[in-house]
Short mmCIF file of C-alpha atoms in Angstrom, two decimals:
data_model
loop_
_atom_site.label_atom_id
_atom_site.label_comp_id
_atom_site.label_asym_id
_atom_site.label_seq_id
_atom_site.Cartn_x
_atom_site.Cartn_y
_atom_site.Cartn_z
CA MET X 1 106.44 42.97 173.78
CA ASN X 2 107.50 46.19 172.02
CA LYS X 3 111.16 47.13 172.19
CA ILE X 4 111.85 49.13 175.32
CA ARG X 5 112.59 52.83 174.86
CA THR X 6 113.87 54.96 177.74
CA ARG X 7 114.98 58.58 177.88
CA PHE X 8 116.92 61.07 179.91
CA ALA X 9 115.58 64.61 179.65
CA PRO X 10 117.68 67.20 181.49
CA SER X 11 116.95 70.92 181.58
CA PRO X 12 120.01 72.96 180.49
CA THR X 13 119.75 75.49 183.30
CA GLY X 14 122.93 74.32 185.03
CA TYR X 15 125.42 71.49 185.32
CA LEU X 16 124.52 67.80 185.37
CA HIS X 17 124.24 67.06 189.08
CA ILE X 18 124.70 63.76 190.85
CA GLY X 19 120.97 63.04 191.09
CA GLY X 20 120.44 63.69 187.39
CA ALA X 21 123.41 61.52 186.49
CA ARG X 22 121.98 58.63 188.50
CA THR X 23 118.63 59.02 186.72
CA ALA X 24 120.42 58.98 183.36
CA LEU X 25 122.40 55.92 184.44
CA PHE X 26 119.32 53.99 185.56
CA ASN X 27 117.59 54.68 182.22
CA TRP X 28 120.72 53.81 180.26
CA LEU X 29 121.19 50.54 182.12
CA LEU X 30 117.53 49.59 181.68
CA ALA X 31 117.78 50.15 177.94
CA ARG X 32 121.06 48.28 177.64
CA ASN X 33 119.90 45.37 179.81
CA MET X 34 116.73 44.96 177.72
CA ARG X 35 118.52 45.63 174.40
CA GLY X 36 116.34 48.67 173.94
CA THR X 37 116.85 52.29 172.92
CA PHE X 38 118.14 55.13 175.09
CA ILE X 39 117.19 58.66 174.03
CA LEU X 40 118.70 61.98 175.10
CA ARG X 41 116.27 64.90 175.09
CA VAL X 42 117.11 68.44 176.15
CA GLU X 43 114.16 70.22 177.79
CA ASP X 44 115.09 73.78 176.91
CA THR X 45 111.71 75.50 176.59
CA ASP X 46 112.62 77.78 179.50
CA ALA X 47 114.37 80.27 177.24
CA GLN X 48 115.32 82.64 180.07
CA ARG X 49 117.21 80.04 182.10
CA SER X 50 118.42 77.59 179.45
CA THR X 51 121.89 78.19 178.04
CA ASP X 52 124.03 76.65 175.32
CA GLU X 53 126.86 76.44 177.84
CA ALA X 54 124.76 74.28 180.17
CA THR X 55 123.70 72.08 177.25
CA ARG X 56 127.33 71.50 176.29
CA ALA X 57 128.24 70.79 179.92
CA ILE X 58 125.48 68.18 180.24
CA ILE X 59 126.47 66.43 177.03
CA GLU X 60 130.13 66.54 178.05
CA ALA X 61 129.29 64.95 181.41
CA MET X 62 127.20 62.24 179.75
CA GLU X 63 130.04 61.43 177.36
CA TRP X 64 132.56 61.35 180.22
CA LEU X 65 130.39 58.89 182.13
CA GLY X 66 130.11 56.73 179.01
CA LEU X 67 126.32 57.00 178.84
CA ASP X 68 125.97 56.91 175.07
CA TRP X 69 122.56 57.55 173.54
CA ASP X 70 120.97 55.88 170.53
CA GLU X 71 118.78 58.78 169.44
CA GLY X 72 119.10 62.53 169.94
CA PRO X 73 119.89 64.84 171.42
CA PHE X 74 116.45 66.26 170.69
CA PHE X 75 115.68 69.84 171.73
CA GLN X 76 112.24 70.91 172.89
CA SER X 77 112.86 74.44 171.63
CA ARG X 78 112.83 73.04 168.09
CA ARG X 79 109.55 71.18 168.54
CA LEU X 80 107.13 74.02 169.32
CA ASP X 81 104.99 73.35 166.24
CA THR X 82 104.53 69.75 167.38
CA TYR X 83 103.37 70.83 170.84
CA ARG X 84 100.94 73.33 169.36
CA GLU X 85 99.52 70.62 167.10
CA TYR X 86 98.73 68.41 170.09
CA ILE X 87 97.33 71.31 172.10
CA ASP X 88 95.02 72.17 169.19
CA ARG X 89 93.95 68.55 169.17
CA LEU X 90 92.97 68.79 172.83
CA ILE X 91 91.01 72.00 172.19
CA ALA X 92 89.20 70.47 169.21
CA SER X 93 88.19 67.41 171.25
CA GLY X 94 86.90 69.52 174.12
CA ARG X 95 89.66 68.37 176.46
CA ALA X 96 91.27 71.83 176.71
CA TYR X 97 89.99 75.39 176.67
CA TYR X 98 91.14 79.01 176.50
CA CYS X 99 91.26 80.82 179.82
CA HIS X 100 91.22 84.62 179.92
CA CYS X 101 91.78 84.95 183.66
CA THR X 102 94.88 86.97 184.51
CA ALA X 103 97.49 85.63 186.89
CA ASP X 104 96.50 88.27 189.47
CA GLU X 105 92.83 87.29 189.26
CA VAL X 106 93.63 83.61 189.71
CA SER X 107 95.90 84.43 192.65
CA LEU X 108 93.19 86.45 194.40
CA ARG X 109 90.65 83.66 193.99
CA ARG X 110 93.13 81.13 195.33
CA GLU X 111 93.66 83.29 198.41
CA GLN X 112 89.93 83.51 198.90
CA ALA X 113 89.61 79.76 198.64
CA LEU X 114 92.22 79.32 201.34
CA LYS X 115 90.36 81.72 203.63
CA GLU X 116 87.18 79.70 203.13
CA GLY X 117 88.94 76.40 203.80
CA ARG X 118 88.80 75.23 200.19
CA LYS X 119 91.66 73.89 198.07
CA PRO X 120 93.53 76.78 196.41
CA LYS X 121 93.23 75.43 192.89
CA TYR X 122 91.90 77.08 189.74
CA ASP X 123 88.14 77.40 190.13
CA GLY X 124 87.24 76.63 186.51
CA LEU X 125 85.73 80.05 185.77
CA CYS X 126 86.51 79.81 182.05
CA ARG X 127 86.00 76.05 181.78
CA GLU X 128 82.63 76.14 180.02
CA ARG X 129 82.64 79.63 178.53
CA GLY X 130 83.77 78.56 175.04
CA LEU X 131 86.36 81.31 174.79
CA GLY X 132 88.85 81.67 171.96
CA PRO X 133 92.37 83.02 171.62
CA ALA X 134 93.07 86.45 173.05
CA PRO X 135 96.09 88.50 174.15
CA GLY X 136 97.29 87.17 177.51
CA ALA X 137 95.08 84.06 177.31
CA VAL X 138 96.34 80.61 178.31
CA VAL X 139 95.11 77.15 177.40
CA ARG X 140 94.07 74.87 180.26
CA PHE X 141 93.52 71.13 180.26
CA LYS X 142 89.98 70.16 181.20
CA GLY X 143 90.64 67.57 183.86
CA PRO X 144 88.06 65.16 185.33
CA LEU X 145 86.09 66.49 188.29
CA ASP X 146 85.89 63.14 190.06
CA GLY X 147 87.39 59.68 190.05
CA VAL X 148 90.90 58.47 190.75
CA THR X 149 94.07 58.40 188.67
CA HIS X 150 96.32 55.48 189.54
CA TRP X 151 99.34 53.61 188.27
CA ASP X 152 101.54 50.75 189.36
CA ASP X 153 104.88 52.42 189.93
CA LEU X 154 107.82 50.25 188.93
CA ILE X 155 109.68 51.24 192.11
CA LYS X 156 107.16 52.52 194.63
CA GLY X 157 104.30 50.16 193.83
CA PRO X 158 100.62 51.14 193.44
CA ILE X 159 99.89 54.89 193.71
CA ALA X 160 96.46 56.53 193.46
CA ILE X 161 95.55 60.23 193.40
CA ASP X 162 92.01 61.56 193.81
CA ASN X 163 91.25 63.74 190.80
CA THR X 164 89.65 66.35 193.02
CA GLU X 165 93.20 67.10 194.23
CA LEU X 166 94.13 68.25 190.72
CA ASP X 167 93.13 71.41 188.92
CA ASP X 168 92.89 72.38 185.28
CA LEU X 169 96.58 72.77 184.61
CA ILE X 170 97.87 75.22 182.03
CA VAL X 171 99.22 73.47 178.91
CA LEU X 172 100.02 76.61 176.88
CA ARG X 173 101.28 79.81 178.50
CA SER X 174 100.25 83.28 177.44
CA ASP X 175 103.62 83.69 175.67
CA GLY X 176 102.87 80.72 173.43
CA GLN X 177 105.24 78.32 175.21
CA PRO X 178 103.98 74.87 176.23
CA THR X 179 104.24 73.99 179.91
CA TYR X 180 106.49 71.26 181.20
CA ASN X 181 103.79 68.62 181.62
CA MET X 182 102.39 69.13 178.13
CA ALA X 183 105.75 69.14 176.37
CA VAL X 184 106.93 66.04 178.24
CA VAL X 185 103.84 64.05 177.34
CA VAL X 186 103.98 65.04 173.67
CA ASP X 187 107.68 64.17 173.53
CA ASP X 188 107.17 60.80 175.17
CA VAL X 189 104.19 60.00 172.91
CA THR X 190 105.92 60.98 169.68
CA MET X 191 109.20 59.32 170.65
CA GLY X 192 107.51 56.08 171.66
CA ILE X 193 108.85 56.09 175.22
CA THR X 194 107.83 52.88 176.97
CA HIS X 195 109.42 53.46 180.40
CA VAL X 196 109.71 56.76 182.27
CA VAL X 197 112.25 56.43 185.09
CA ARG X 198 112.90 59.66 186.98
CA GLY X 199 113.31 61.17 190.43
CA ASP X 200 110.45 60.94 192.88
CA ASP X 201 110.15 64.71 192.91
CA HIS X 202 108.08 64.07 189.75
CA VAL X 203 105.49 61.87 191.45
CA ASN X 204 103.03 64.76 191.65
CA ASN X 205 103.39 65.37 187.90
CA THR X 206 102.58 61.79 186.97
CA PRO X 207 98.77 61.82 187.50
CA ARG X 208 98.53 65.02 185.47
CA GLN X 209 100.56 63.46 182.69
CA ILE X 210 98.54 60.24 182.76
CA LEU X 211 95.35 62.28 182.23
CA LEU X 212 96.98 63.98 179.25
CA TYR X 213 97.95 60.62 177.76
CA GLN X 214 94.38 59.44 178.15
CA ALA X 215 92.98 62.62 176.61
CA LEU X 216 95.27 62.11 173.60
CA ASP X 217 94.28 58.41 173.33
CA ALA X 218 97.98 57.55 173.64
CA PRO X 219 99.39 54.39 175.26
CA LEU X 220 100.74 54.90 178.74
CA PRO X 221 104.40 54.23 179.47
CA ARG X 222 105.43 52.44 182.66
CA PHE X 223 106.44 54.93 185.36
CA GLY X 224 109.14 54.40 187.96
CA HIS X 225 110.17 57.03 190.51
CA VAL X 226 113.62 56.78 192.06
CA PRO X 227 114.02 58.02 195.66
CA MET X 228 116.07 61.15 196.11
CA ILE X 229 119.69 61.28 197.23
CA LEU X 230 120.36 62.64 200.70
CA GLY X 231 123.47 64.21 202.12
CA PRO X 232 125.24 62.71 205.16
CA ASP X 233 123.05 64.93 207.37
CA GLY X 234 119.88 63.28 206.07
CA LYS X 235 118.80 66.33 204.07
CA ARG X 236 118.47 66.49 200.32
CA LEU X 237 121.85 66.54 198.60
CA SER X 238 122.87 70.08 197.72
CA LYS X 239 125.92 72.32 197.31
CA ARG X 240 126.30 72.61 201.07
CA HIS X 241 127.36 68.94 201.09
CA GLY X 242 130.22 69.63 198.70
CA ALA X 243 130.46 68.99 194.97
CA THR X 244 127.24 67.87 193.32
CA SER X 245 128.33 68.37 189.70
CA VAL X 246 129.51 65.41 187.67
CA THR X 247 132.24 67.48 186.01
CA ALA X 248 133.42 68.69 189.42
CA TYR X 249 134.25 65.09 190.33
CA ARG X 250 136.02 64.66 187.00
CA ASP X 251 138.09 67.77 187.72
CA MET X 252 138.91 66.50 191.23
CA GLY X 253 140.53 63.44 189.69
CA TYR X 254 137.79 60.82 189.94
CA LEU X 255 137.47 58.21 187.22
CA PRO X 256 134.12 57.85 185.43
CA GLU X 257 133.86 54.14 186.19
CA ALA X 258 134.19 54.90 189.91
CA LEU X 259 131.38 57.46 189.81
CA VAL X 260 129.18 55.16 187.72
CA ASN X 261 129.79 52.26 190.11
CA TYR X 262 129.04 54.45 193.09
CA LEU X 263 125.89 56.03 191.68
CA VAL X 264 124.36 52.73 190.62
CA ARG X 265 124.87 51.35 194.13
CA LEU X 266 123.23 54.46 195.56
CA GLY X 267 119.77 52.94 195.45
CA TRP X 268 120.33 49.65 193.60
CA SER X 269 121.89 46.43 194.75
CA HIS X 270 122.79 42.95 193.59
CA GLY X 271 123.41 40.86 196.67
CA ASP X 272 126.44 42.06 198.61
CA GLN X 273 128.52 42.86 195.53
CA GLU X 274 130.05 46.34 195.66
CA ILE X 275 132.28 46.57 192.60
CA PHE X 276 130.89 46.02 189.11
CA SER X 277 132.36 46.24 185.64
CA ARG X 278 130.21 48.03 183.09
CA ASP X 279 129.32 44.73 181.44
CA GLU X 280 128.28 43.30 184.80
CA LEU X 281 126.03 46.28 185.47
CA ILE X 282 124.32 45.87 182.12
CA GLU X 283 123.85 42.15 182.70
CA LYS X 284 122.57 42.34 186.27
CA TYR X 285 120.59 45.59 186.33
CA THR X 286 116.84 45.42 186.95
CA LEU X 287 114.42 48.05 188.22
CA SER X 288 113.04 45.51 190.67
CA SER X 289 116.29 45.81 192.63
CA VAL X 290 116.04 49.59 193.02
CA GLY X 291 115.31 50.42 196.66
CA LYS X 292 112.30 52.41 197.85
CA SER X 293 114.20 54.45 200.42
CA ALA X 294 116.48 57.41 199.79
CA GLY X 295 120.20 56.80 199.29
CA VAL X 296 122.73 58.65 201.45
CA PHE X 297 125.71 60.12 199.63
CA ASP X 298 128.96 59.00 201.27
CA PRO X 299 132.03 60.82 199.91
CA GLU X 300 134.38 58.39 201.65
CA LYS X 301 132.78 55.41 199.93
CA LEU X 302 133.15 57.14 196.56
CA LEU X 303 136.80 57.88 197.34
CA TRP X 304 137.35 54.23 198.27
CA LEU X 305 135.89 53.12 194.97
CA ASN X 306 138.01 55.61 193.08
CA ALA X 307 141.14 54.31 194.79
CA HIS X 308 140.18 50.82 193.62
CA TYR X 309 139.79 51.94 190.02
CA ILE X 310 142.99 54.00 190.14
CA LYS X 311 144.82 50.88 191.29
CA GLU X 312 143.29 48.72 188.54
CA SER X 313 143.55 51.26 185.72
CA ASP X 314 145.91 51.13 182.73
CA PRO X 315 149.00 53.19 183.65
CA ALA X 316 149.11 54.69 180.15
CA ARG X 317 145.61 56.03 180.59
CA LEU X 318 146.48 57.52 183.98
CA ALA X 319 149.60 59.08 182.48
CA GLY X 320 147.39 60.87 179.97
CA LEU X 321 145.17 62.17 182.77
CA ALA X 322 148.07 63.23 184.97
CA ALA X 323 150.10 64.95 182.23
CA PRO X 324 148.07 68.21 182.18
CA LEU X 325 148.31 68.48 185.97
CA LEU X 326 152.07 67.98 185.80
CA ALA X 327 152.34 70.59 183.06
CA GLU X 328 150.66 73.09 185.39
CA LYS X 329 153.49 72.42 187.85
CA GLY X 330 156.11 72.93 185.16
CA LEU X 331 156.92 69.22 185.03
CA ALA X 332 157.12 67.82 181.52
CA PRO X 333 157.48 64.02 181.36
CA PRO X 334 160.26 63.01 178.93
CA ASP X 335 157.84 60.61 177.26
CA PRO X 336 154.43 59.01 178.04
CA ASP X 337 155.92 55.53 178.50
CA TYR X 338 158.31 56.75 181.19
CA LEU X 339 155.48 58.50 183.03
CA ALA X 340 153.26 55.42 182.82
CA GLN X 341 156.07 53.25 184.18
CA ALA X 342 156.62 55.69 187.04
CA LEU X 343 152.93 55.60 187.97
CA VAL X 344 152.67 51.83 188.35
CA ALA X 345 154.02 51.65 191.88
CA LEU X 346 152.11 54.78 192.89
CA GLN X 347 148.67 53.53 191.83
CA PRO X 348 148.03 51.52 195.02
CA ARG X 349 149.10 54.59 197.06
CA SER X 350 146.78 57.12 195.38
CA LYS X 351 143.04 57.78 195.59
CA THR X 352 142.74 60.43 192.88
CA VAL X 353 144.59 61.53 189.76
CA PRO X 354 145.92 64.72 191.45
CA GLU X 355 147.40 62.53 194.18
CA LEU X 356 149.17 60.52 191.50
CA ALA X 357 150.48 63.71 189.93
CA GLU X 358 151.69 64.96 193.30
CA GLN X 359 153.53 61.75 194.15
CA VAL X 360 155.14 61.18 190.76
CA GLY X 361 156.86 64.56 190.71
CA PHE X 362 160.24 63.32 191.99
CA TYR X 363 160.60 61.12 188.90
CA LEU X 364 160.43 64.14 186.61
CA VAL X 365 162.77 66.74 188.11
CA ASP X 366 166.35 67.37 187.06
CA ARG X 367 167.44 68.05 190.65
CA VAL X 368 165.79 66.58 193.73
CA GLU X 369 164.44 68.88 196.42
CA TYR X 370 165.25 67.30 199.77
CA ASP X 371 162.98 67.29 202.76
CA PRO X 372 165.20 69.23 205.23
CA LYS X 373 164.63 66.88 208.13
CA ALA X 374 165.31 63.81 205.98
CA ALA X 375 168.46 65.34 204.52
CA ARG X 376 169.87 66.24 207.95
CA LYS X 377 169.29 62.72 209.19
CA PHE X 378 170.36 60.63 206.21
CA LEU X 379 172.59 62.69 203.89
CA THR X 380 175.48 63.02 206.31
CA ALA X 381 179.19 63.36 205.65
CA GLY X 382 179.83 60.01 207.27
CA LEU X 383 177.99 58.26 204.45
CA VAL X 384 180.11 59.76 201.66
CA PRO X 385 182.31 56.60 201.34
CA LEU X 386 179.21 54.40 201.13
CA MET X 387 177.56 56.57 198.47
CA THR X 388 180.81 56.78 196.51
CA ASP X 389 181.15 53.00 196.54
CA LEU X 390 177.51 52.62 195.40
CA PHE X 391 178.10 55.15 192.62
CA GLY X 392 180.96 53.09 191.25
CA ARG X 393 179.23 49.73 191.56
CA LEU X 394 176.18 50.97 189.63
CA GLU X 395 178.37 51.76 186.64
CA ALA X 396 179.51 48.15 186.41
CA LEU X 397 176.05 46.57 186.57
CA PRO X 398 175.19 44.43 183.53
CA ASP X 399 171.53 45.52 183.75
CA PHE X 400 169.30 47.69 185.92
CA GLY X 401 166.64 45.14 186.81
CA GLU X 402 165.20 45.03 190.32
CA GLN X 403 166.77 41.68 191.19
CA THR X 404 170.19 42.83 189.98
CA LEU X 405 169.88 45.98 192.08
CA GLU X 406 168.85 44.00 195.14
CA ASP X 407 171.87 41.72 194.75
CA LEU X 408 174.13 44.77 194.45
CA PHE X 409 172.75 46.30 197.66
CA ASN X 410 173.14 43.06 199.56
CA GLY X 411 176.78 42.93 198.47
CA LEU X 412 177.27 46.60 199.39
CA ALA X 413 175.76 46.00 202.84
CA ALA X 414 178.09 43.06 203.45
CA ALA X 415 181.13 45.01 202.30
CA HIS X 416 180.38 47.87 204.71
CA ASP X 417 179.10 45.60 207.49
CA LEU X 418 175.71 47.37 207.54
CA LYS X 419 172.13 46.21 207.56
CA LEU X 420 170.34 46.81 204.28
CA GLY X 421 168.00 49.40 205.87
CA LYS X 422 170.97 51.56 206.88
CA ILE X 423 171.86 51.85 203.21
CA ALA X 424 168.38 51.90 201.63
CA GLN X 425 167.01 54.90 203.48
CA PRO X 426 169.86 57.32 202.67
CA VAL X 427 169.71 56.22 199.04
CA ARG X 428 165.93 56.70 199.02
CA VAL X 429 166.35 60.28 200.25
CA ALA X 430 169.07 60.87 197.69
CA LEU X 431 166.88 59.67 194.84
CA THR X 432 163.44 60.98 195.88
CA GLY X 433 164.09 63.73 198.43
CA ARG X 434 161.89 62.02 201.01
CA THR X 435 161.77 59.02 203.31
CA ALA X 436 158.63 57.41 201.88
CA SER X 437 158.36 56.11 198.34
CA PRO X 438 157.57 52.93 196.44
CA GLY X 439 160.13 50.11 196.76
CA LEU X 440 163.67 51.42 196.36
CA PHE X 441 164.69 48.94 193.66
CA GLU X 442 161.51 49.65 191.75
CA VAL X 443 162.22 53.40 191.94
CA MET X 444 165.76 52.87 190.71
CA ASN X 445 164.61 50.64 187.87
CA VAL X 446 162.15 53.29 186.68
CA LEU X 447 164.64 56.16 187.01
CA GLY X 448 167.27 54.25 185.08
CA ARG X 449 171.01 54.18 185.46
CA ASP X 450 171.72 57.72 184.24
CA ARG X 451 169.13 59.44 186.46
CA VAL X 452 170.18 57.40 189.51
CA ARG X 453 173.85 58.29 189.05
CA SER X 454 172.97 61.95 188.50
CA ARG X 455 170.98 62.04 191.74
CA LEU X 456 173.68 60.25 193.70
CA ARG X 457 176.16 62.82 192.39
CA GLN X 458 173.83 65.58 193.62
CA ALA X 459 173.57 63.88 197.01
CA LEU X 460 177.35 63.63 197.31
CA GLU X 461 177.64 67.35 196.52
CA HIS X 462 175.01 68.09 199.17
CA MET X 463 176.80 65.93 201.74
CA ALA X 464 180.14 67.59 201.00
CA ALA X 465 178.56 71.05 201.28
CA SER X 466 176.92 70.10 204.56
CA SER X 467 180.28 68.92 205.88
CA ASP X 468 181.93 72.21 204.91
CA GLU X 469 179.17 74.24 206.59
CA ALA X 470 179.59 72.23 209.77
CA GLY X 471 183.28 73.25 209.97
CA PRO X 472 186.02 71.49 211.92
CA ALA X 473 185.04 69.49 214.95
#
């Protein structure tokens, strides 16, 4: 068997959307599983709509997802001579012809056909006239007038289309540009593509492309058409369902491995397993396990997966992702190691990188901003002796490990005849400004002795000021 060669061929007319990313992923996994070649091809022959910005955005999204390619990127706009060569070959063999009909004339005849109950396809007026090039002329493929075009779809199974349903499609426009179907076939032939895996919105293109392969005496690739992705309302996924751009999810703080894991499970399965490493996906992926029905995009499931990967991720990596968000808030971590250490306890509590950045803020400020309700309840004048005692005991600690801190608090509670919770919550507010945080001893360990003492000093000042404002009883 020849080495498998797959491709992803986006049009640079916009961002890489979720559906396109899944198609790229399925082709990438197929190539990696079969130790084949994955090719990136940019279909930019639509000069009016294609932009360099969109091309860069697509490549950036592919790189972020980790979908590396072995060959390319190839650009259709740089291959026009190749397309013309193959079109000339079709003309020379009698499988294509020049058509001088104008678009308006063809449109009128289609309307007439509809009125008469016939199929509104090109009527073949120029098919046997032996015309040559002319201003405004197009080149049409001379398709068969009878018979059936069929293929065994790798996902949908056997599909057959009556050739009478097809018309003589244009392969070269009047402006000299090849049409989509012609360019795609030439690209796939010249690049040796063995498997074409794409969305099922291309099913109607496949019989036309098969006929072109046959006319060029080229070997057919295997075709597989992946069902579309639906929104939660059962309609095709679109902007009305929220973000559909890969880079939008990156900017919202999703990790690439979470999106990859989610997209591959949106139409593919391996038993009941939900979470896969990249190596597991490569090992287990087969097209035979791709479902025939449309997948439904579930934002909550994606968020759940992202929370899992946030929890399991290297804190140093997350620190690098969170740092720019913190800089926007005017919070500059003293060093990456400190930020990474601060994130550890927050990872199980966060679903996205922005959530991490929001929660870690109290570690990075010089002065804590207290939640007013928490301060009124816990930073009271009556606790000044307790906080003062704690302040002194911290200075004498041999180390600032969590167990040492726990032992200190147990001793402090015994000395003041208080339950540990009566001490822990005021200290938590003093150190973080709020009543909810990771474990108190873990917070103190990360902050370090100097920051903890500084914040306790601030709390004592606040408590004294609150007492003065209250006035005499």
